[in-house]
Coordinates of C-alpha atoms (C1' of nucleotides) in Angstrom, one line a residue:
Chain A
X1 CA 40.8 -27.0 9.9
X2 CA 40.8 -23.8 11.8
X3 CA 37.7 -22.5 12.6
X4 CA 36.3 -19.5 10.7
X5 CA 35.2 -16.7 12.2
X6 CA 32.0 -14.2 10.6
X7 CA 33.0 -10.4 10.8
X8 CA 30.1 -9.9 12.9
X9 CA 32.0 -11.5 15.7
X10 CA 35.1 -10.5 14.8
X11 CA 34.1 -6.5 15.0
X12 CA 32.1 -7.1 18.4
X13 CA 35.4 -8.4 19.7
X14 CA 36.3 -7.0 23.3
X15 CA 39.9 -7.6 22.5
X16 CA 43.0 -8.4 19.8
X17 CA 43.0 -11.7 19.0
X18 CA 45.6 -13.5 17.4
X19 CA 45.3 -16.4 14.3
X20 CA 42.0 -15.5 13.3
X21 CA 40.6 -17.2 9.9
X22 CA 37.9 -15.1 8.2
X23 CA 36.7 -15.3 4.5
X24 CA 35.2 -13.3 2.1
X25 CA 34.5 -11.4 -1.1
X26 CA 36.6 -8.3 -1.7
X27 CA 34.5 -5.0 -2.1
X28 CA 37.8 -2.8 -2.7
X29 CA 41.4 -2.9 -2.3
X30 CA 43.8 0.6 -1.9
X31 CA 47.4 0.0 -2.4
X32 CA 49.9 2.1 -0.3
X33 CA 53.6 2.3 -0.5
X34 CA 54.9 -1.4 1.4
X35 CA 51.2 -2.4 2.0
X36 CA 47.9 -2.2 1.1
X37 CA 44.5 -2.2 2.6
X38 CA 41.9 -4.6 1.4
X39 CA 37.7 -4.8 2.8
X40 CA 36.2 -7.8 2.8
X41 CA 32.7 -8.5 3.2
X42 CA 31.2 -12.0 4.3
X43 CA 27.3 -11.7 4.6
X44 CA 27.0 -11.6 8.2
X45 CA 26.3 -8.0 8.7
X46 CA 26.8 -4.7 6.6
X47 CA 30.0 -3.9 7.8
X48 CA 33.2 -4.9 5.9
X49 CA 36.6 -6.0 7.6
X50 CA 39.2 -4.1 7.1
X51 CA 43.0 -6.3 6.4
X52 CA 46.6 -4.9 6.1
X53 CA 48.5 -6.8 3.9
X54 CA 52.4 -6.2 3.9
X55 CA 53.9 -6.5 1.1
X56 CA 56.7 -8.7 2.6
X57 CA 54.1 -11.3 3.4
X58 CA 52.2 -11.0 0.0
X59 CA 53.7 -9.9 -2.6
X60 CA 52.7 -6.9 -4.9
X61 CA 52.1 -8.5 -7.8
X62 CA 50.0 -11.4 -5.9
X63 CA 48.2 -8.9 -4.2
X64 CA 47.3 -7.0 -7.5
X65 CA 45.2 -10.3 -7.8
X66 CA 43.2 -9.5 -4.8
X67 CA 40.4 -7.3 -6.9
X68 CA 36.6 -6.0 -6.3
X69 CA 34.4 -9.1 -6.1
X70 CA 37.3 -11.8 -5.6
X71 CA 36.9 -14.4 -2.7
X72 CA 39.9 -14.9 -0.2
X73 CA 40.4 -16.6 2.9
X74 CA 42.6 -14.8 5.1
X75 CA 44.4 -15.4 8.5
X76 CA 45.8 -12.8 11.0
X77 CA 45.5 -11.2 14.2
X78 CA 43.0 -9.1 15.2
X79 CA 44.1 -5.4 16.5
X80 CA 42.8 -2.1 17.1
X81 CA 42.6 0.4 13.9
X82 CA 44.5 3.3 14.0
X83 CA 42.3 4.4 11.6
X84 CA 38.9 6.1 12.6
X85 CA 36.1 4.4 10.4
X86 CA 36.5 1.3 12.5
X87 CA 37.5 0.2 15.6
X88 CA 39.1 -3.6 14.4
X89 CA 41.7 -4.8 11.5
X90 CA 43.6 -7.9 10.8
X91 CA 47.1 -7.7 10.0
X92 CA 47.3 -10.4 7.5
X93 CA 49.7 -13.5 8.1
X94 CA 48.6 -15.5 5.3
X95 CA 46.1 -14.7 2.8
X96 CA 45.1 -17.3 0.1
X97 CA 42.6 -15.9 -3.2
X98 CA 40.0 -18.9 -3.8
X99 CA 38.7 -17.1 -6.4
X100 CA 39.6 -14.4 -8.7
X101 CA 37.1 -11.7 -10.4
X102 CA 37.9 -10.3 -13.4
X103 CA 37.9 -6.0 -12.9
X104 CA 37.6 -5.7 -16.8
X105 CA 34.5 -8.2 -16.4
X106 CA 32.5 -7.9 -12.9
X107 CA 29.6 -6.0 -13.4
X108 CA 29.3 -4.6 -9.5
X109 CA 31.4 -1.7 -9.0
X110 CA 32.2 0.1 -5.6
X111 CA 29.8 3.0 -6.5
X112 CA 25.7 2.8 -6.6
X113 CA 24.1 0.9 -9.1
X114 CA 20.1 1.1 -10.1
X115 CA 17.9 -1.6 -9.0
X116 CA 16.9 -2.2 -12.2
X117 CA 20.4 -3.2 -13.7
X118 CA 21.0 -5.0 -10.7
X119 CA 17.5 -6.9 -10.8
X120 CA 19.3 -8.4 -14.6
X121 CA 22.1 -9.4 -12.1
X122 CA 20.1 -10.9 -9.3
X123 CA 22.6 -13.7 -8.5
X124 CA 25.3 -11.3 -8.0
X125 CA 23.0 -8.3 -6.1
X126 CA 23.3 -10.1 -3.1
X127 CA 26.9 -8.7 -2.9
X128 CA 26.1 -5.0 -2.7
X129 CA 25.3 -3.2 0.7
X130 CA 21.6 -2.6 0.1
X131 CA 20.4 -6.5 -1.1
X132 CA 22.7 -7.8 1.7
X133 CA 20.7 -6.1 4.1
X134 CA 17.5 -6.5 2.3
X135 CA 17.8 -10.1 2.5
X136 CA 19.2 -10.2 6.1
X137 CA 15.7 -8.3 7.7
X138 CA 14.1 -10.7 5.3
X139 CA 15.6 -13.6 7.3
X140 CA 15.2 -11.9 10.3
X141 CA 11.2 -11.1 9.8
X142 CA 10.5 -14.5 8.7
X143 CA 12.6 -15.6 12.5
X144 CA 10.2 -12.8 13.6
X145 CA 7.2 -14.5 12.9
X146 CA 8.0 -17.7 13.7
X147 CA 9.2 -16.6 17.3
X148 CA 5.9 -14.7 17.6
X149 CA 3.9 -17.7 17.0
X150 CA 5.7 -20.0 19.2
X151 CA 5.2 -17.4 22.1
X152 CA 1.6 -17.3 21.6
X153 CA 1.3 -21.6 21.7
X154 CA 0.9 -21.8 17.8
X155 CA 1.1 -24.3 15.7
X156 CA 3.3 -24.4 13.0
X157 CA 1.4 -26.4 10.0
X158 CA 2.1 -27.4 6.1
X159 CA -0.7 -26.5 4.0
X160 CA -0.9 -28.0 0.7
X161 CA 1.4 -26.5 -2.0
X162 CA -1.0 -28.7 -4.9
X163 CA -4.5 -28.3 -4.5
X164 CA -7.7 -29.2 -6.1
X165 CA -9.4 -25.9 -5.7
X166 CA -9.1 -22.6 -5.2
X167 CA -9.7 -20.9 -2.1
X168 CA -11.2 -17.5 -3.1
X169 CA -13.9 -19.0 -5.7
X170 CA -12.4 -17.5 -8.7
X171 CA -9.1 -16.0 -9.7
X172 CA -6.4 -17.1 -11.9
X173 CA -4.7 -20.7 -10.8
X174 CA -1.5 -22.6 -12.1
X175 CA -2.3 -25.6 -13.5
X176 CA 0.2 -28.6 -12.1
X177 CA 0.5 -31.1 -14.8
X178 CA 2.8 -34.5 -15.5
X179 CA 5.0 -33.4 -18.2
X180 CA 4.0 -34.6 -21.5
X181 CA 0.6 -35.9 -20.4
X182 CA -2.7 -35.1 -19.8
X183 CA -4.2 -32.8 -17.6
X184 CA -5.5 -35.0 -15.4
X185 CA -3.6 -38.0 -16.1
X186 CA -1.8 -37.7 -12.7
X187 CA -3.9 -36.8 -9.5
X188 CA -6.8 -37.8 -11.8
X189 CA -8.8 -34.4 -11.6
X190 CA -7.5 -30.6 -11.9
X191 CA -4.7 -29.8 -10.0
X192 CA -3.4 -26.5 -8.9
X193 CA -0.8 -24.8 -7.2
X194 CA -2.2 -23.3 -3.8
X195 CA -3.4 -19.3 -3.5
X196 CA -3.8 -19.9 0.1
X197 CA -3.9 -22.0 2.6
X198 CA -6.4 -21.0 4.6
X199 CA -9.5 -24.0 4.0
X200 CA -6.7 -25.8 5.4
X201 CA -5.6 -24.2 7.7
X202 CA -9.4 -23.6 9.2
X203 CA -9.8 -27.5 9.5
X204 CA -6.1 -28.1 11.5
X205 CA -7.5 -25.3 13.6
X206 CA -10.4 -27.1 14.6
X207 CA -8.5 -29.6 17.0
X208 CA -5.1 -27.4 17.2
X209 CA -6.4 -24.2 18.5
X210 CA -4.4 -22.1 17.2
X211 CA -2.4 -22.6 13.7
X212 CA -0.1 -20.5 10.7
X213 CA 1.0 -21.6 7.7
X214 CA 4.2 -19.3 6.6
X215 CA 4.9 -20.6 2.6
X216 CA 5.3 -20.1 -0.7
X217 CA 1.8 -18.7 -2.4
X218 CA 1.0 -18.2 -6.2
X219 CA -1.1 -16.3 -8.2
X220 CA -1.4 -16.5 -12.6
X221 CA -2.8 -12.9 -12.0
X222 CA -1.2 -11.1 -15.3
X223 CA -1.1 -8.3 -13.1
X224 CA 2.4 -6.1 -13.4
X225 CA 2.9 -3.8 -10.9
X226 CA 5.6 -3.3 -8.4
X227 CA 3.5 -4.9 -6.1
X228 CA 2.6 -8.3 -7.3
X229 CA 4.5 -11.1 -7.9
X230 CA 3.3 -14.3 -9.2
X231 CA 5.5 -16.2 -6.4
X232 CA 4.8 -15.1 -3.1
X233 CA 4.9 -16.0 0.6
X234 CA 2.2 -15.6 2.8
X235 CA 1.3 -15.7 6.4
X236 CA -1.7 -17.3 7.3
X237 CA -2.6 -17.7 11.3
X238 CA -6.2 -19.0 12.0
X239 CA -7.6 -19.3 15.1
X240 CA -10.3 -21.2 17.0
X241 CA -12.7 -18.9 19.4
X242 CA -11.6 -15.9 17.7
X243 CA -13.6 -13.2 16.8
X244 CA -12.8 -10.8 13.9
X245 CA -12.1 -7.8 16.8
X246 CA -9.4 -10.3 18.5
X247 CA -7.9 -10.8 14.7
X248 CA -7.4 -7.6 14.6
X249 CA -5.3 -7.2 17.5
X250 CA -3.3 -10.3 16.6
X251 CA -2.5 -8.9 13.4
X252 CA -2.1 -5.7 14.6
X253 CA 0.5 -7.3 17.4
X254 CA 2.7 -9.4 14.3
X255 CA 3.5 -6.3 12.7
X256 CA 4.5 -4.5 15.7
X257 CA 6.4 -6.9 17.1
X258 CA 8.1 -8.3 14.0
X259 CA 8.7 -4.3 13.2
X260 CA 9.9 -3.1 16.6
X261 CA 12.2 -6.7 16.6
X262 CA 13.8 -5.6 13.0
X263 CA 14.6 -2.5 14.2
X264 CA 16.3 -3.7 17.3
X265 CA 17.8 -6.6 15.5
X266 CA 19.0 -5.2 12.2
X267 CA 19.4 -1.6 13.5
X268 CA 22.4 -1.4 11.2
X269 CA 20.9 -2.4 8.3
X270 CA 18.1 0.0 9.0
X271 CA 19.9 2.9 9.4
X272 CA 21.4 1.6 5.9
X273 CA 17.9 2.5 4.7
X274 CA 17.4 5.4 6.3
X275 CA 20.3 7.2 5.4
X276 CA 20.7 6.2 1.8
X277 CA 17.0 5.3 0.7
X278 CA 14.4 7.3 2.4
X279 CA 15.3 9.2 5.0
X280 CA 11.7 9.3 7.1
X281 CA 12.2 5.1 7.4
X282 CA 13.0 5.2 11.0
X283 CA 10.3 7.4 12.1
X284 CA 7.9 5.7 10.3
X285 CA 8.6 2.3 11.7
X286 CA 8.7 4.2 14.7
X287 CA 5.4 5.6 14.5
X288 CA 3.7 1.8 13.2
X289 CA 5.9 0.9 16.4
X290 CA 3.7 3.3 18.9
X291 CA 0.2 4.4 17.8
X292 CA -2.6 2.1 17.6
X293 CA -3.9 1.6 14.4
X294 CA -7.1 3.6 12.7
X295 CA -9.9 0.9 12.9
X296 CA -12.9 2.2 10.8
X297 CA -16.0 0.4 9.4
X298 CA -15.6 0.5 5.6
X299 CA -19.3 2.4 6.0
X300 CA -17.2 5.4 7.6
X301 CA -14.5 4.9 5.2
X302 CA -16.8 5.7 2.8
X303 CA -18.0 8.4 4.8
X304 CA -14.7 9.9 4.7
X305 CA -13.8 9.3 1.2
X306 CA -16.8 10.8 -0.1
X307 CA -16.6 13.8 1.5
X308 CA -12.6 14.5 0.7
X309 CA -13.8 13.4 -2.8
X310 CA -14.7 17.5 -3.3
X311 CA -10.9 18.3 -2.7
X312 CA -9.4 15.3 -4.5
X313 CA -11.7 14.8 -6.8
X314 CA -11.1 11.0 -7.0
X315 CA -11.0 9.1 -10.6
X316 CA -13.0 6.6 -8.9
X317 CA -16.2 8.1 -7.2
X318 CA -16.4 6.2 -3.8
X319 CA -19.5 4.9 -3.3
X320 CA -21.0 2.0 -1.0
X321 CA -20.8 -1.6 -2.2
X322 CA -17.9 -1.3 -4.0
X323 CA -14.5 -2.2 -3.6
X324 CA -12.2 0.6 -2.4
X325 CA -10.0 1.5 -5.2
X326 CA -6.0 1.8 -4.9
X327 CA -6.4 5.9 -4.7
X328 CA -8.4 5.9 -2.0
X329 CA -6.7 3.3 0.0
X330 CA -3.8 5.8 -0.3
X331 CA -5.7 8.5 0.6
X332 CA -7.2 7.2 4.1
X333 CA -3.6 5.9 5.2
X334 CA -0.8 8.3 3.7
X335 CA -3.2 11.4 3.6
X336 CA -6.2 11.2 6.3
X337 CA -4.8 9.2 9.0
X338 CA -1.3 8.7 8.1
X339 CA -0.6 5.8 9.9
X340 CA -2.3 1.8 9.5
X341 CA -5.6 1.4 9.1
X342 CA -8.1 -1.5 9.7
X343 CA -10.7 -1.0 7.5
X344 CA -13.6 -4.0 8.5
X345 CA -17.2 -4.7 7.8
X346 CA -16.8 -4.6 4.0
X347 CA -20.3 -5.8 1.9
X348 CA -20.7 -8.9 1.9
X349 CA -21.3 -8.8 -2.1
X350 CA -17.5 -8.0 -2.8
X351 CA -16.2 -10.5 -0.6
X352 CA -15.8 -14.4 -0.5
X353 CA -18.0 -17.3 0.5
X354 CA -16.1 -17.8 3.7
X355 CA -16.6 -14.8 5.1
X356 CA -19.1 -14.7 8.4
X357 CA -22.5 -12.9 7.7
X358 CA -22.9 -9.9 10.5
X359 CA -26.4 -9.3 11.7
X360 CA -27.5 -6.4 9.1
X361 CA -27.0 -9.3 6.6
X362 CA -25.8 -6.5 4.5
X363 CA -22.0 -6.6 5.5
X364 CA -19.2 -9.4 6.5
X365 CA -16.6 -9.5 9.3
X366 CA -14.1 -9.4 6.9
X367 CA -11.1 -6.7 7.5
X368 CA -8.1 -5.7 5.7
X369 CA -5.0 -3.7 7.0
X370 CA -3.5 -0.6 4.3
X371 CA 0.2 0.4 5.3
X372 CA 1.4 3.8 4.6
X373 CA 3.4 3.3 0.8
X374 CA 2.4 0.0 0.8
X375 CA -1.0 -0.3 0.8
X376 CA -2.9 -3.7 1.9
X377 CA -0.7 -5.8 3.8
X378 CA -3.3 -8.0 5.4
X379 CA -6.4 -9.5 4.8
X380 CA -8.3 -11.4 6.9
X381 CA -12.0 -12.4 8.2
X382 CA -14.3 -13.8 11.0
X383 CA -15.2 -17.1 9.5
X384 CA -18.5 -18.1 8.8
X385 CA -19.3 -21.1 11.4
X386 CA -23.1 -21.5 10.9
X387 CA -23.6 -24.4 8.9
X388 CA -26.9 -23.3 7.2
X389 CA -25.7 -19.9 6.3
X390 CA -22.2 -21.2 4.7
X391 CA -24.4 -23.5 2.4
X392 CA -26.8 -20.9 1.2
X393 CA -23.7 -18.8 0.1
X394 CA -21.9 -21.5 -1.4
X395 CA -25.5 -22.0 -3.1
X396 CA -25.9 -18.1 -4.0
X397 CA -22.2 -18.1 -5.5
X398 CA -22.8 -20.6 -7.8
X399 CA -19.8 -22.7 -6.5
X400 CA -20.3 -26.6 -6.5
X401 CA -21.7 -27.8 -3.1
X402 CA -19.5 -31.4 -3.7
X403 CA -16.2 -29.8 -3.5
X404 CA -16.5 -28.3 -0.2
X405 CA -18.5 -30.9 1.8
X406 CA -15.0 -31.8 3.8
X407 CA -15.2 -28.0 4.7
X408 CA -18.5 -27.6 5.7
X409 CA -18.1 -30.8 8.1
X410 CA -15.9 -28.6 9.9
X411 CA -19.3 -26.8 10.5
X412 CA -21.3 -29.9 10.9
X413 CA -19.0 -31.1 13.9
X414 CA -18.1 -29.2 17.1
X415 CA -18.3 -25.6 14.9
X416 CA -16.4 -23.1 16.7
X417 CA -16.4 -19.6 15.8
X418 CA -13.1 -18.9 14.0
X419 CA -11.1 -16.1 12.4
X420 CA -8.0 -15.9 10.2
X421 CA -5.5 -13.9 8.1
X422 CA -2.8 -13.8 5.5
X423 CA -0.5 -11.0 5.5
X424 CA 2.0 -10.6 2.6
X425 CA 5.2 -11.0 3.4
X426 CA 7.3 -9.7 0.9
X427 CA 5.1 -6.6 0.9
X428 CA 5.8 -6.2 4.9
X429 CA 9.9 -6.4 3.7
X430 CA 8.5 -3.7 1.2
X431 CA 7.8 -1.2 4.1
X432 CA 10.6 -2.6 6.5
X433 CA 13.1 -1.4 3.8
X434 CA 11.5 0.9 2.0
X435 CA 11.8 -1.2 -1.4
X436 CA 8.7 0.4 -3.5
X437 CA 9.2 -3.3 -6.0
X438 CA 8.6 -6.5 -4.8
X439 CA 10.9 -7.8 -7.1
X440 CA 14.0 -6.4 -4.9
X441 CA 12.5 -7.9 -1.8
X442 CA 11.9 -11.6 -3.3
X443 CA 15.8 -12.8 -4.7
X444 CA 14.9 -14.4 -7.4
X445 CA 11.3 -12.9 -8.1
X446 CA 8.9 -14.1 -10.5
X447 CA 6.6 -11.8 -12.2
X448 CA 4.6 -12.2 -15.6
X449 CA 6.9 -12.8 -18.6
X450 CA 10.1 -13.3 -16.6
X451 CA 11.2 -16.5 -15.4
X452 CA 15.0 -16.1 -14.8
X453 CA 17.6 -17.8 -13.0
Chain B
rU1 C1' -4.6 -6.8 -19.9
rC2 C1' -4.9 -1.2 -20.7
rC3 C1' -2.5 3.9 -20.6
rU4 C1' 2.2 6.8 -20.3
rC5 C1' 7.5 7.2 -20.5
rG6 C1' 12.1 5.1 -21.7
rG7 C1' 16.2 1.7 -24.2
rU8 C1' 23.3 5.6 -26.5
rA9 C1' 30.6 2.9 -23.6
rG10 C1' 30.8 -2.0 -18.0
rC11 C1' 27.3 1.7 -15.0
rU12 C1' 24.5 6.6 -14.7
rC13 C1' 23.4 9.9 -18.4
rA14 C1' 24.3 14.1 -22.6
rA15 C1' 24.0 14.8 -27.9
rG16 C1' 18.5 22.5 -30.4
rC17 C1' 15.7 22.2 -36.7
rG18 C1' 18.1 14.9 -39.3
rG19 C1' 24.6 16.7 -40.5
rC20 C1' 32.0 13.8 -37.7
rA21 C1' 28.6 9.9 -30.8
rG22 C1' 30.4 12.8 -25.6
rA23 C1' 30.9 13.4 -20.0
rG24 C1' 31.2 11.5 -15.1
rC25 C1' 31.8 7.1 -12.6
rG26 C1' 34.0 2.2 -13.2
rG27 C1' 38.5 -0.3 -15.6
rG28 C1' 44.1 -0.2 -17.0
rU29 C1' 49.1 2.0 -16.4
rG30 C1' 52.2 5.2 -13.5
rA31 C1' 53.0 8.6 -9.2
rC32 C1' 51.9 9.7 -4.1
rU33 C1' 49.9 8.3 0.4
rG34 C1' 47.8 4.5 7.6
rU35 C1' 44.3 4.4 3.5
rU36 C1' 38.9 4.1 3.9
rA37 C1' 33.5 7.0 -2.0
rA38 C1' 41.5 8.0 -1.3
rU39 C1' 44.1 11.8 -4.5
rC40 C1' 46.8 13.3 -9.1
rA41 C1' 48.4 12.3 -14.4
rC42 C1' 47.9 9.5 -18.7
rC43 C1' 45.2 5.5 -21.7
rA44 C1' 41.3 2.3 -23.8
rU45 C1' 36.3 1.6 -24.5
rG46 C1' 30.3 1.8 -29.0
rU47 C1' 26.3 -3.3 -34.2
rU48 C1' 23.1 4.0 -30.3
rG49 C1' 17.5 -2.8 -28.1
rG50 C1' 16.0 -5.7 -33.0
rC51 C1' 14.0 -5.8 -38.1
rG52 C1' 12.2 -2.9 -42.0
rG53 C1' 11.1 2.0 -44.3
rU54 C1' 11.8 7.5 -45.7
rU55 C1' 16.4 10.5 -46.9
rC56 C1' 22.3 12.6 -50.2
rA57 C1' 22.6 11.7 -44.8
rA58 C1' 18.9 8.5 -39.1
rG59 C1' 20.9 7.9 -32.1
rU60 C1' 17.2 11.6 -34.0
rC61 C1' 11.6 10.8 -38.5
rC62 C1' 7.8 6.5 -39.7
rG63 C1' 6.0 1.1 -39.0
rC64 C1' 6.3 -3.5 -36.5
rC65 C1' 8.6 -6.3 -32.6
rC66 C1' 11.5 -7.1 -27.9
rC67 C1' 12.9 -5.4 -23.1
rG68 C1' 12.5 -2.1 -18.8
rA69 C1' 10.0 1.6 -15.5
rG70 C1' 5.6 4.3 -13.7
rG71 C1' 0.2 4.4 -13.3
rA72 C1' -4.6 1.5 -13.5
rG73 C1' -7.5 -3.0 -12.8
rC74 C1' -7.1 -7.5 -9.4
rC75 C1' -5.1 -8.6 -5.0
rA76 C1' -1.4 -10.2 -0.4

RNA sequence: UCCUCGGUAGCUCAAGCGGCAGAGCGGGUGACUGUUAAUCACCAUGUUGGCGGUUCAAGUCCGCCCCGAGGAGCCA
């Protein structure tokens, strides 16, 4: 068998090449007098291929068969276009269709569809020019983060997918059951699927160094907005010796690197986005590329937020000790600082157990990161290592001390202070693209009340 | 889960007060052409999301349901 060449390598040729094999799926076909010109697509980068198929070698009526969305294996020589959208075309030897597509039936034509219809069609969106691309950064970031983990003497780890309790305290949890049996009949007690990783992840850390999980995460939130999805992926580094001010700059150093690396890497793709989704993309990235970003206690957020409140008159009167709401999340990075920001030292009342206690016992070293159009992207905390402290919050919580005596040996032996985040990574493709609904980042996205494919 | 908007041809959308359901794109056929969102001509396309109601008459008004989008809560 000849050996098939992508149409990336094929159009970074440095010269004609002669008895090339490529394959692909047709995105449009024009028929001149004696030949016809047909573009193929094969996955490997946004550009098509361009072939010339004379008549004499393929007949008309065979090649009237060669339609949008048909697959094809083709074999030629590579030359230099005379025509001035590209610089290479094969001029087709032998061209075999492996499978047809019926024009009457296929429902991706050569003009723009809206993502919603093609979110109905999600096994066949992958075809068009913005999912191709959407899923090639995706499998570039993911690379991304790997890479920059490895660098940085990381270990890779696999954190349970089925758990036995949930990391947060509360929240909503899919149940894993045997089919057809009891609840418990299996494992014997409760079992879930994981919401993260983290308790973990902070135990492998302890002997490791330095550990992320990257995997699937899920959440029975019934929360619909174009920002949740119940299936998830999540990033989660933790880190032994780390304060919360150094898990700051680690986090702060993933998304610049795995952003700047996108936009070297898939510089086509993102000038796809650019040009046809949202024209301020590039300068954007650019900017998350080059500015440090906004670190600000949550105390001065508050600061802030009250006193814009008299021009924006927020729905949600920002006050200290609560949560910040999704308006003025937008407000401190779109409006005020327009650019990421670090909010950190949140009350300890409206975050979890885990969190460390800072010395004014009123707030935690807890910090999340809010990306312009986005929002939070990361969130993450200085773990609390004192053993005494950790009880009395489990204790104060109301959470049962038996379940979490494995993790509070982690405090009992050789404590270390630690710190740890997760950063969402479909909402990081979200702002890489420029997709404003998770479910066109995620290829087969599952949100409440949908469960297809 | 709550609030708002929407569902009409394969797709994107139009159809003042209830009165014969339309356009562009896509598709087919033909012409022309080293073309490239090709161009030109002609042709076809409908259970108006579903069920029920009001009416001489419902895409349009009323009720219930289904689906989608935006916003909110919660979060990543």
């Amino acid at each position: 068998m000849d050996q098939i060449y992508v149409i990336k390598e094929v159009l970074n040729f440095y010269e004609g090449k002669q008895g090339v094999v490529v394959c692909g799926w047709v995105r449009t076909r024009r028929d001149s007098k004696g030949f016809s010109f047909v573009e193929i697509n094969d996955g490997s980068c946004l550009k098509n291929l361009q072939l010339v198929i004379d008549h004499g070698t393929l007949p008309l009526d065979e090649v009237k068969r060669i339609t949008t969305g048909a697959s094809i294996r083709a074999i030629g020589d590579i030359v230099p276009s005379p025509g001035k959208k590209q610089k290479w075309e094969m001029h087709v030897r032998k061209l075999e269709i492996l499978g047809e597509a019926d024009p009457n039936k296929y429902p991706l034509q050569k003009k723009r569809h809206s993502d919603e219809f093609l979110r109905k069609i999600a096994h066949l969106r992958v075809r068009t020019n913005k999912y191709g691309a959407i899923y090639r950064i995706r499998s570039r970031a993911a690379f991304l983060i790997h890479r920059f983990f490895q660098q940085r003497h990381f270990s890779y780890i696999h954190t349970p997918i089925i758990t036995s309790s949930d990391c947060e305290g509360a929240g909503d949890l899919f149940q894993v059951i045997k089919r057809g049996e009891e609840l418990d009949s299996f494992f014997k007690r409760p079992a879930f699927l994981t919401v993260s990783g983290q308790l973990t992840a902070e135990a492998l850390c302890m002997g490791l160094g330095k550990v992320y999980t990257f995997g699937p995460t899920f959440r029975a939130e019934d929360s619909n907005t174009p920002r949740h999805a119940a299936e998830f992926w999540m990033v989660e580094p933790e880190m032994a010796f780390y304060d919360l001010e150094q898990d700051i700059d680690l986090a702060e150093e993933l998304i610049k690197y795995v952003v700047s690396n996108v936009v070297k890497e898939n510089s086509e793709d993102i000038e796809l986005f650019t040009r046809f989704v949202d024209k301020g993309l590039l300068e954007r990235l650019n900017r998350v590329i080059e500015e440090p970003f906004v670190r600000i206690e949550y105390s001065e957020a508050i600061f802030i937020l009250k006193h814009a409140d008299k021009k924006e008159n927020f729905i949600f009167k920002p006050e200290w000790g609560e949560d910040l709401q999704t308006e003025h999340e937008r407000y401190l990075s779109e409006k005020h600082f327009n650019l990421p920001v670090v909010v950190y030292n949140y009350p300890k009342d409206i975050k979890p157990f885990y969190m460390r206690l800072n010395d004014d016992e009123k707030t935690v070293a807890a910090m999340d990161i809010l990306l312009p159009q986005v929002g939070e992207v990361v969130g993450g905390s200085q773990r609390e290592e004192r053993y005494d402290v950790l009880v009395r919050n489990i204790e104060q919580m109301g959470m049962d001390i038996e379940d979490y005596l494995w993790y509070l040996d982690l405090r009992k032996y050789g404590s270390v202070p630690h710190s740890g985040f997760g950063l969402g990574f479909d909402r990081l493709i979200m702002f890489l693209c420029s997709v404003h609904n998770i479910r066109d980042t995620i290829p087969f996205p599952r949100t409440p009340g949908t469960l297809n494919f």
